[in-house]
mmCIF file of C-alpha atoms and ligand atoms in Angstrom:
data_model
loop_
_atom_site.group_PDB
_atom_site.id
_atom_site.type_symbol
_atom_site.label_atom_id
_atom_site.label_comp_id
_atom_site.label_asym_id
_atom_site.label_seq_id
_atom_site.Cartn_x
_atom_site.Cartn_y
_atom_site.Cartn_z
ATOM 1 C CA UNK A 294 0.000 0.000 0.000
ATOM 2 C CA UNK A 295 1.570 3.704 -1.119
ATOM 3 C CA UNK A 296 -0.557 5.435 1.722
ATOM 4 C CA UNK A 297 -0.312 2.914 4.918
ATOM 5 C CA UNK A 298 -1.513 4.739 7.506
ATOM 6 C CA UNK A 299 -1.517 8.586 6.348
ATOM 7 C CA UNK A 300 -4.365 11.082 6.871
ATOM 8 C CA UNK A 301 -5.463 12.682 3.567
ATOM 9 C CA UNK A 302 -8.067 15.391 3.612
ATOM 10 C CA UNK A 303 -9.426 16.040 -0.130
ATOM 11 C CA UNK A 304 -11.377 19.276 -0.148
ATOM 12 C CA UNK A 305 -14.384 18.195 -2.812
ATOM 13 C CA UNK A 306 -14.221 14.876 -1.623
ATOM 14 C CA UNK A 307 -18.004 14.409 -2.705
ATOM 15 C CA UNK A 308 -16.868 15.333 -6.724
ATOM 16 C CA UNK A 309 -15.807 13.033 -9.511
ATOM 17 C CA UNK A 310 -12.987 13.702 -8.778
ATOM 18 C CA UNK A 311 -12.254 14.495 -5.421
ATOM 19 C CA UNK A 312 -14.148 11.182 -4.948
ATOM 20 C CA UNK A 313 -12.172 8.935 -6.992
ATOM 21 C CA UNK A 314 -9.148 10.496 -5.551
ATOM 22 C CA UNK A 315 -10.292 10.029 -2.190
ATOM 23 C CA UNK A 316 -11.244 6.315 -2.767
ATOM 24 C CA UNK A 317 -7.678 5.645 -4.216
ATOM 25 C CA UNK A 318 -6.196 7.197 -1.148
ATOM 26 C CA UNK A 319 -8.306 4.864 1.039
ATOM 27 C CA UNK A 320 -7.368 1.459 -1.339
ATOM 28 C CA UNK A 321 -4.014 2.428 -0.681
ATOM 29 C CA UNK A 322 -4.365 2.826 3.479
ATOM 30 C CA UNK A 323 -4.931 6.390 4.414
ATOM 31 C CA UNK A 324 -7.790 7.259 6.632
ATOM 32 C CA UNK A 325 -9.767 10.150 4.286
ATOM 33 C CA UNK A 326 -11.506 13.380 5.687
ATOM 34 C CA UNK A 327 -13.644 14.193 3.056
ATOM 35 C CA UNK A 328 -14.931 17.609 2.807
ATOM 36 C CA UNK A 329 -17.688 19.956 0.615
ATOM 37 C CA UNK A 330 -20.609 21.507 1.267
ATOM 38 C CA UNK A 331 -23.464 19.131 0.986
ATOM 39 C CA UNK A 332 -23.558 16.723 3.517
ATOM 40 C CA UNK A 333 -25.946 13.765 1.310
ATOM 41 C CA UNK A 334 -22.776 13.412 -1.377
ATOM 42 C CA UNK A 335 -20.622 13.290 1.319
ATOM 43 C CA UNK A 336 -21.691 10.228 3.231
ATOM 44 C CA UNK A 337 -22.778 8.907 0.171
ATOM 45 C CA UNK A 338 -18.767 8.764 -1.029
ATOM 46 C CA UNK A 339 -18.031 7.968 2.246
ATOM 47 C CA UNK A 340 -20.424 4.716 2.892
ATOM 48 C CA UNK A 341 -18.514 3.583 -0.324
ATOM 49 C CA UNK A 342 -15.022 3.884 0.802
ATOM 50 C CA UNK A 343 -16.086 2.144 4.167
ATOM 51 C CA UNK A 344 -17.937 -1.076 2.440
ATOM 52 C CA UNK A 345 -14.823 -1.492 0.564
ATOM 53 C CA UNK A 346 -12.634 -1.485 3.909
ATOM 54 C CA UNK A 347 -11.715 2.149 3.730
ATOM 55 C CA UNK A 348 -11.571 4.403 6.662
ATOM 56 C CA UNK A 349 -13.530 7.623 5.509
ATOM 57 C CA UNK A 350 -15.150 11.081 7.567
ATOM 58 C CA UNK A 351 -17.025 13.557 6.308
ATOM 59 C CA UNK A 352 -16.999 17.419 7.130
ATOM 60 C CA UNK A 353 -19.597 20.289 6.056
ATOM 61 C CA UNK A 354 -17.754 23.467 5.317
ATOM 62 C CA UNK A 355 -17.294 26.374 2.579
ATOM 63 C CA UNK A 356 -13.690 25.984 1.445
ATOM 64 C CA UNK A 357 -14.123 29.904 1.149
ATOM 65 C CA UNK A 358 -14.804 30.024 4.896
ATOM 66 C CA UNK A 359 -10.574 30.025 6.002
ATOM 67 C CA UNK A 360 -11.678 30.015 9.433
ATOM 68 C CA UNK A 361 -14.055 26.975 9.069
ATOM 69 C CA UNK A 362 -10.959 25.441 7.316
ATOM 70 C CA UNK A 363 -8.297 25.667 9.535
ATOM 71 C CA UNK A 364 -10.825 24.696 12.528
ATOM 72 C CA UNK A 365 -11.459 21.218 10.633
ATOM 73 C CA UNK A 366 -7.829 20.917 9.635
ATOM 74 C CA UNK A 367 -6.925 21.254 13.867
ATOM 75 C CA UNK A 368 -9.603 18.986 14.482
ATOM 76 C CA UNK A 369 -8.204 16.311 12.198
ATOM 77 C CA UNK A 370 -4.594 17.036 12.899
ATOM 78 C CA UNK A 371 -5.962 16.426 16.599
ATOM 79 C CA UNK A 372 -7.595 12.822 16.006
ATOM 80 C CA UNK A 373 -5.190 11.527 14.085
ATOM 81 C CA UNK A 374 -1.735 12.964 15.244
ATOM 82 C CA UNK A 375 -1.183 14.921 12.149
ATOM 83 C CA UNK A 376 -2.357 15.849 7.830
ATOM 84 C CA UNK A 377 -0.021 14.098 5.589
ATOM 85 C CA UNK A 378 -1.752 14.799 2.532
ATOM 86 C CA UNK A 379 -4.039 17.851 1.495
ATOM 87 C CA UNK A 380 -5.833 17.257 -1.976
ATOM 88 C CA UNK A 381 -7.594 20.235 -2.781
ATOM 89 C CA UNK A 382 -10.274 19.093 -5.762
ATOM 90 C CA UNK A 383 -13.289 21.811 -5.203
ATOM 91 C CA UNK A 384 -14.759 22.879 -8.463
ATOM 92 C CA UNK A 385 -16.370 26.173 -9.154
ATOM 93 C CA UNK A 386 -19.137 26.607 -11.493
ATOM 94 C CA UNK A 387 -18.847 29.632 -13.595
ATOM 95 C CA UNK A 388 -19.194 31.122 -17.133
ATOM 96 C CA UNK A 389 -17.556 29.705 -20.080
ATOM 97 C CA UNK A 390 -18.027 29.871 -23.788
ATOM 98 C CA UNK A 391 -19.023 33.813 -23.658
ATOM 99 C CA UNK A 392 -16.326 35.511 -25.920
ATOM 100 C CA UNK A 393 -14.292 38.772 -24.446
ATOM 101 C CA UNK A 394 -16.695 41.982 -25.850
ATOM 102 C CA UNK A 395 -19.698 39.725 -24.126
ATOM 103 C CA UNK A 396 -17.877 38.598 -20.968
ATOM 104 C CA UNK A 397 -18.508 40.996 -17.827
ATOM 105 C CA UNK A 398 -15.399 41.678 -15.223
ATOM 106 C CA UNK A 399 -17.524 40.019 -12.879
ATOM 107 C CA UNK A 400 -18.067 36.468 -14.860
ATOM 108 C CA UNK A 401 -14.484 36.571 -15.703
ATOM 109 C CA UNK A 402 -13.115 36.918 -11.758
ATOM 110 C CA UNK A 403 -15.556 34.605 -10.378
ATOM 111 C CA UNK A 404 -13.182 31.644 -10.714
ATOM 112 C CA UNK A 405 -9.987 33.839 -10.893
ATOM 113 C CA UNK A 406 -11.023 34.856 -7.540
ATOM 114 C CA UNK A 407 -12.252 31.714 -6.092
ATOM 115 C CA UNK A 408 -10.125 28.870 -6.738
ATOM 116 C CA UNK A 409 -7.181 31.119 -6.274
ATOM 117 C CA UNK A 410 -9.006 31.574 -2.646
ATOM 118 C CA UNK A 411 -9.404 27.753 -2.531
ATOM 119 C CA UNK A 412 -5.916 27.191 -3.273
ATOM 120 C CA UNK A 413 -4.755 29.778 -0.577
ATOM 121 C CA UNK A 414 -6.978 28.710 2.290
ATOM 122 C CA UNK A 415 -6.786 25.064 1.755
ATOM 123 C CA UNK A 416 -2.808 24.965 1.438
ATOM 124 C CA UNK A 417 -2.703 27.591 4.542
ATOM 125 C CA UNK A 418 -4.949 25.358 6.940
ATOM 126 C CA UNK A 419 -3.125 22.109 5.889
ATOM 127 C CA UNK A 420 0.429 22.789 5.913
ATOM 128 C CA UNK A 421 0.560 24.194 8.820
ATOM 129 C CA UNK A 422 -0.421 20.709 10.288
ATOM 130 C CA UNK A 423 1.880 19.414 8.069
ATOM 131 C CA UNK A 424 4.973 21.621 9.096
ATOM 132 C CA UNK A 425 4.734 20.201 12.667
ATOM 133 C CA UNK A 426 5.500 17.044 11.433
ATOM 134 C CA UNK A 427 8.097 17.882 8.769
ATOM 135 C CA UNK A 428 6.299 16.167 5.866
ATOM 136 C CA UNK A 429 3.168 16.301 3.821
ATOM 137 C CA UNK A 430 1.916 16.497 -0.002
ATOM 138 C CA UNK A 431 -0.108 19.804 -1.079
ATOM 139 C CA UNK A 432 -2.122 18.798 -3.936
ATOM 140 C CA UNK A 433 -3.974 20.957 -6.990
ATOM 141 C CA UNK A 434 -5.953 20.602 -9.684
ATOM 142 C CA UNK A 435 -6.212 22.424 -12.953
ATOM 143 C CA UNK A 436 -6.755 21.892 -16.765
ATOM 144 C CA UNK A 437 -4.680 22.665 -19.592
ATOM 145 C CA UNK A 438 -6.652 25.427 -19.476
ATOM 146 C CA UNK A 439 -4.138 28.264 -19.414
ATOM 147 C CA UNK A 440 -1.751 26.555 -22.108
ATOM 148 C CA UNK A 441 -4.404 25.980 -24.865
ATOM 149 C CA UNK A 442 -5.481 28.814 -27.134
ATOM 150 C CA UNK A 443 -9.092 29.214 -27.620
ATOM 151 C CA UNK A 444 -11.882 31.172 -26.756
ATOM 152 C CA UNK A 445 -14.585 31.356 -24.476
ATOM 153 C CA UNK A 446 -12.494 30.355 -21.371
ATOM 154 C CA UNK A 447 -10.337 33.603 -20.251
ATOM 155 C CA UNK A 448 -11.360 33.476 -16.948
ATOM 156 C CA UNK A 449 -10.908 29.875 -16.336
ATOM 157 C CA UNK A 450 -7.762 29.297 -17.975
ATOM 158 C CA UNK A 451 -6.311 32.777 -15.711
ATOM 159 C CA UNK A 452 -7.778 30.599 -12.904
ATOM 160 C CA UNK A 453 -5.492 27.426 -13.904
ATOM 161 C CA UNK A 454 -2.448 29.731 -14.643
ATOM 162 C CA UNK A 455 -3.182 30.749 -10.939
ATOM 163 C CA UNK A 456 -3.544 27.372 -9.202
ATOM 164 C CA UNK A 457 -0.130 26.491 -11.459
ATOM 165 C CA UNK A 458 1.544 29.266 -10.200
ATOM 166 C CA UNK A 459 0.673 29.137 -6.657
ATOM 167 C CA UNK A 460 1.740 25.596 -6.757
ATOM 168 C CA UNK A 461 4.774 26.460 -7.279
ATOM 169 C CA UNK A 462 5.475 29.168 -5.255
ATOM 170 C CA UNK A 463 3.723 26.782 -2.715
ATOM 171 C CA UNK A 464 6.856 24.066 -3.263
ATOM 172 C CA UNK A 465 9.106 26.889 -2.802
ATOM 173 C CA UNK A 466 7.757 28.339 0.633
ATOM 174 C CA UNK A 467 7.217 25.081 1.921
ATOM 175 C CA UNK A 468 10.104 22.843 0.864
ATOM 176 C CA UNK A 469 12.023 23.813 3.817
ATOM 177 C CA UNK A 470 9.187 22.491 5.939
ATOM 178 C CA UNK A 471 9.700 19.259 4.360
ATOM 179 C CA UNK A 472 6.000 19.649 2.506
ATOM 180 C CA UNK A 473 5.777 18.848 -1.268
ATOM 181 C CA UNK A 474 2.946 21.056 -3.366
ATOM 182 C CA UNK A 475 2.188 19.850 -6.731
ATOM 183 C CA UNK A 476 -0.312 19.956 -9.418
ATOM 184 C CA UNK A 477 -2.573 17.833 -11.431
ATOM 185 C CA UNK A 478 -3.434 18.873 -14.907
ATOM 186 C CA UNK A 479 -6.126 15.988 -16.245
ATOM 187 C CA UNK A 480 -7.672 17.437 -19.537
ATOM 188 C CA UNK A 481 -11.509 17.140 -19.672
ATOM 189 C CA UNK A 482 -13.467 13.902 -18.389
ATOM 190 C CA UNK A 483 -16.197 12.790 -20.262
ATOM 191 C CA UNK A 484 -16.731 10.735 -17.077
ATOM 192 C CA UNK A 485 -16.950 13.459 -14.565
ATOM 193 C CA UNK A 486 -19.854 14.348 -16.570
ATOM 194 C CA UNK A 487 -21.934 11.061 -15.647
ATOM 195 C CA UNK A 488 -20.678 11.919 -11.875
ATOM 196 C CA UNK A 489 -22.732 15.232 -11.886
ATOM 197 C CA UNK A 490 -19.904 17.311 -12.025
ATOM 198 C CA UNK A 491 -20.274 21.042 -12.498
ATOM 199 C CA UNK A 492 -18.313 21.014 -16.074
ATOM 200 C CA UNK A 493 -21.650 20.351 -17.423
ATOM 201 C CA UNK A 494 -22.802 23.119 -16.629
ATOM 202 C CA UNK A 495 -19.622 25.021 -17.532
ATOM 203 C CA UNK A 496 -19.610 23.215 -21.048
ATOM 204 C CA UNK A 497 -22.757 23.754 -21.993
ATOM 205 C CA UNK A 498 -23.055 27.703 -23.651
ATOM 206 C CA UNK A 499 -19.749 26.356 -25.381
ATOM 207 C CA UNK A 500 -21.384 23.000 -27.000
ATOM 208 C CA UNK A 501 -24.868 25.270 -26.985
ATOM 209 C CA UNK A 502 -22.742 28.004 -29.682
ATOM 210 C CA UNK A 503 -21.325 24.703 -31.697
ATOM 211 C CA UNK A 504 -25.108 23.546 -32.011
ATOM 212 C CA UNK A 505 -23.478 19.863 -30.279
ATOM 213 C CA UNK A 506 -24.030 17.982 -27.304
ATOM 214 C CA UNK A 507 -21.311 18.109 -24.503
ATOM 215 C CA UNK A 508 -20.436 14.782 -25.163
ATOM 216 C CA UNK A 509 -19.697 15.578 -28.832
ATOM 217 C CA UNK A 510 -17.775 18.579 -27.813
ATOM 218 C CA UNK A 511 -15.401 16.430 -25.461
ATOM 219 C CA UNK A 512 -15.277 14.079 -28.373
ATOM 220 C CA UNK A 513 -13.890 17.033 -30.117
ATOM 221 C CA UNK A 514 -11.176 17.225 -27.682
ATOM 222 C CA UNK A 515 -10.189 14.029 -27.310
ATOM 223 C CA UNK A 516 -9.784 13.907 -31.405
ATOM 224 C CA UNK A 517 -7.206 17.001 -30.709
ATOM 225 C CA UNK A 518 -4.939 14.765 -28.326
ATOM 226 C CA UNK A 519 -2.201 12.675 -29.925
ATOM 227 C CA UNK A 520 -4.150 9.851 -28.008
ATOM 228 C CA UNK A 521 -6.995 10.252 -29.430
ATOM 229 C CA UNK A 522 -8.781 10.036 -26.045
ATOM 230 C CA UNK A 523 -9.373 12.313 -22.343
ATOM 231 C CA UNK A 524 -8.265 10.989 -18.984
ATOM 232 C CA UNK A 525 -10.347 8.776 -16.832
ATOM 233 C CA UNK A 526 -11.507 9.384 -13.075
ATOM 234 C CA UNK A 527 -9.395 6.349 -12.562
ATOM 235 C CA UNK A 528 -6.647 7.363 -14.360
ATOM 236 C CA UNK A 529 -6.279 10.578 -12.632
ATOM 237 C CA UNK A 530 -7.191 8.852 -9.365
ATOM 238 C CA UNK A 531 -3.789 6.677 -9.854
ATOM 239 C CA UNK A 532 -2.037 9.630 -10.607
ATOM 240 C CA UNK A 533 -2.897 11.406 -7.435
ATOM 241 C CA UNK A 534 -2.489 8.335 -4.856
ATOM 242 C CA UNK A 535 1.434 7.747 -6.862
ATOM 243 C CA UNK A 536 2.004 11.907 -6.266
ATOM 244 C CA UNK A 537 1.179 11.648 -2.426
ATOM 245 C CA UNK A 538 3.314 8.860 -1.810
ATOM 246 C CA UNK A 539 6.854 8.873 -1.162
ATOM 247 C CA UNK A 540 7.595 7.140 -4.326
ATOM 248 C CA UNK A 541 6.985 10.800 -5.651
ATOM 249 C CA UNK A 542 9.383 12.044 -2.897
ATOM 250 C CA UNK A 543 11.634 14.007 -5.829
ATOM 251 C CA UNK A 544 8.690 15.913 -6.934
ATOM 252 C CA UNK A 545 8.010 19.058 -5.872
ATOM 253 C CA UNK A 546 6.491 22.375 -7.723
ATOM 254 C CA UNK A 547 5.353 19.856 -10.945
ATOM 255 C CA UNK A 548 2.295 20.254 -12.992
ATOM 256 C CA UNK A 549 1.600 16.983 -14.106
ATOM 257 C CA UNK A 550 0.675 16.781 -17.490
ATOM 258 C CA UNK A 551 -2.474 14.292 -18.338
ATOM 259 C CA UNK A 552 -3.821 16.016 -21.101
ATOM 260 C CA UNK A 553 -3.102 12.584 -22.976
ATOM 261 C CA UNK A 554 -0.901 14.841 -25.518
ATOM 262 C CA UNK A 555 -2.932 17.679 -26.152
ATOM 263 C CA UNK A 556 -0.413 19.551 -24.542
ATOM 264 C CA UNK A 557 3.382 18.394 -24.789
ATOM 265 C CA UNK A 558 5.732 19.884 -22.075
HETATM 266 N N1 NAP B 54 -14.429 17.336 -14.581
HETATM 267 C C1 NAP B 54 -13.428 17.518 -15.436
HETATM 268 O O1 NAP B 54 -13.505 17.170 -16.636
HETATM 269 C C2 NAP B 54 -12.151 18.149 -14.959
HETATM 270 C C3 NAP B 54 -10.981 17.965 -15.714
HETATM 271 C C4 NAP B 54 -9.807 18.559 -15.275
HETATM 272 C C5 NAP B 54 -9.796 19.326 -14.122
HETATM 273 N N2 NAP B 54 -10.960 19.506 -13.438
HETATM 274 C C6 NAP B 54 -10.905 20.339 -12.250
HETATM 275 O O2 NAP B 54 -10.942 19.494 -11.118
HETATM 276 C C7 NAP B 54 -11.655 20.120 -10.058
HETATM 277 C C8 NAP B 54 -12.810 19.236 -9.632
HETATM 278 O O3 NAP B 54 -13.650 18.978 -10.746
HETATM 279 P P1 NAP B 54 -14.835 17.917 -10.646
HETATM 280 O O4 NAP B 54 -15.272 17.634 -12.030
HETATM 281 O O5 NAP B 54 -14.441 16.797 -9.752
HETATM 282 O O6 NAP B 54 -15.936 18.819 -9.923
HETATM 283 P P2 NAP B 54 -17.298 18.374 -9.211
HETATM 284 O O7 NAP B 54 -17.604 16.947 -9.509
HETATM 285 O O8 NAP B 54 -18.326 19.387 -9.541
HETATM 286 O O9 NAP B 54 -16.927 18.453 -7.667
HETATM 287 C C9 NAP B 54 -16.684 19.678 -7.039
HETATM 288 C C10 NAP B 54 -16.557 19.424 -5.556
HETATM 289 O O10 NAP B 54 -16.280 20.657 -4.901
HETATM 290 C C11 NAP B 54 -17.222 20.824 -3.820
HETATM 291 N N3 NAP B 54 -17.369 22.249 -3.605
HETATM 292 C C12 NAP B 54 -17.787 23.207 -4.473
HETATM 293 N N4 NAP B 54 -17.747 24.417 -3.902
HETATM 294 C C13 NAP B 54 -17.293 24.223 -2.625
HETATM 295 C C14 NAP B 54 -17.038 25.082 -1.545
HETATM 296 N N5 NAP B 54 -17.232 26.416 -1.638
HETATM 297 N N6 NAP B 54 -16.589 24.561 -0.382
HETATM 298 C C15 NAP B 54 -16.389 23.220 -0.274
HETATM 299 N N7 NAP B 54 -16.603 22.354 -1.271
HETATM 300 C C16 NAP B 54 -17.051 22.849 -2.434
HETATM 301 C C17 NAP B 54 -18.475 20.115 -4.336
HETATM 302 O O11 NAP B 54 -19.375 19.762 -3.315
HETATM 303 P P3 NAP B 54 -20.533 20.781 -2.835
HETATM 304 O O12 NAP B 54 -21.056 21.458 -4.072
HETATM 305 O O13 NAP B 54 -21.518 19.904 -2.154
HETATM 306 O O14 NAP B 54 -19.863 21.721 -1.907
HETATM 307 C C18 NAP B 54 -17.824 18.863 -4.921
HETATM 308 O O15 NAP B 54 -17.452 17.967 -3.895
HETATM 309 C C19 NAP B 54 -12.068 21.490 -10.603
HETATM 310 O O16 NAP B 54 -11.065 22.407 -10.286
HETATM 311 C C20 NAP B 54 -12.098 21.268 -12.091
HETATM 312 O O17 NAP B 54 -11.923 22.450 -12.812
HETATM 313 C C21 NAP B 54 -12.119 18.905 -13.799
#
């Protein structure tokens, strides 16, 4: 097991993929905090990891809330002796597919200014649990958002050059404390989709313009990787359980490209 005995909280945990992280991270022996807003999808990802032998909690708070956060990370550090890894997977609905001389300031902060908050408050509340024991894995997600030209996305793919960023000035700040920060960057999901994700709702002006389902649209994208295909929840599931174990131990301020080749680093 990559995670024997290590306390992960994933912020989303009730998401497609904060959940499929967080069930990874449970397969592979960490006790899982799982955290969002609506406590239903919580227990129900929660219930799941337990029948399969998983230890799994579940929290209610607004990730926007830094006080609520850093209460729930003490309370964690407190049960368990300490936060080894902090997966920070909260999604943001918000406008995409409106092109710039239609797009307000307004629609185009709202997930500037929000995961940017995410990442700061999550990373602060964790790491500071972290520090005290000298080790610990800050984890992001983003898109290839910020690194593929196209319209209709300005203020989303700002957002990703944001979480990328911070990541790394994250790895800086922290390395001395012996804490690792890095990034996932899975391209589009089609599955996410079936898991109620919000990118529906975020893809859906942009496949409404095209006059095509969002499932044809994503099948767009996957026909513009040189795989011909998007990531999987398991796939990017893997991905996070081998970056918050020390097999990843020389990793630290990466952005890990699964954009199955639409990008190339
Ligand atoms: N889906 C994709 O294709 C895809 C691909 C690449 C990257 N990503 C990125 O990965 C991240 C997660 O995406 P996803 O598809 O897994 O999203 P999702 O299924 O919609 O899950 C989002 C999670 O965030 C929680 N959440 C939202 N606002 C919150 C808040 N203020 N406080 C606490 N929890 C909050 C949601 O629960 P509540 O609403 O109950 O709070 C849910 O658990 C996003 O950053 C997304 O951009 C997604």
């Amino acid at each position: 097991m990559l995670l024997r005995g290590q306390t992960a909280i994933v912020y989303g945990g009730s998401g497609a993929i904060g959940g499929a992280a967080a069930a990874a991270f449970a397969r592979e022996g960490a006790k899982v905090f799982l955290v969002g807003r609506t406590l239903q999808k919580l227990e129900a990802g929660a219930q799941e990891i337990v029948r399969q032998g998983g230890v799994a909690k579940v929290a209610v708070l607004d990730v926007l809330d830094e006080r609520a956060a850093e209460h729930h990370a003490q309370a964690v550090a407190r049960e368990t002796g300490g936060i080894d890894i902090a997966l920070n997977a909260v999604g943001f609905p918000h406008i995409q597919g409106t092109p710039l001389a239609e797009l307000s300031l307004a629609d185009f902060m709202l997930p500037v200014e929000s995961y940017a908050k995410a990442v700061f408050i999550t990373a602060k509340a964790a790491s500071r649990f972290m520090a005290q024991k000298g080790s610990g894995v800050v984890m992001n997600i983003s898109t290839p958002g910020s690194r593929l030209p196209g319209i209709g996305y300005l203020g989303y793919g700002a957002a990703c050059a944001v979480t990328e960023g911070m990541t790394r000035l994250l790895a800086a700040e922290l390395a001395p404390r012996g804490i690792r920060v890095v990034c996932l960057q899975p391209h589009a999901i089609p599955e996410a989709l079936t898991k109620g994700s919000h990118s529906r709702q975020v893809f859906q002006p942009a496949a409404d313009r095209a006059g095509m389902t969002v499932e044809e649209m994503l099948q767009g994208a996957a026909e513009g990787t040189l795989l011909k295909r998007l990531p999987t929840l398991g796939e990017v599931a893997d991905v996070a359980a081998f970056m918050a174990s020390d097999r990843a131990r020389a990793m630290t301020g990466a952005v890990v490209n699964m954009t199955c080749g639409a990008l190339v680093d």
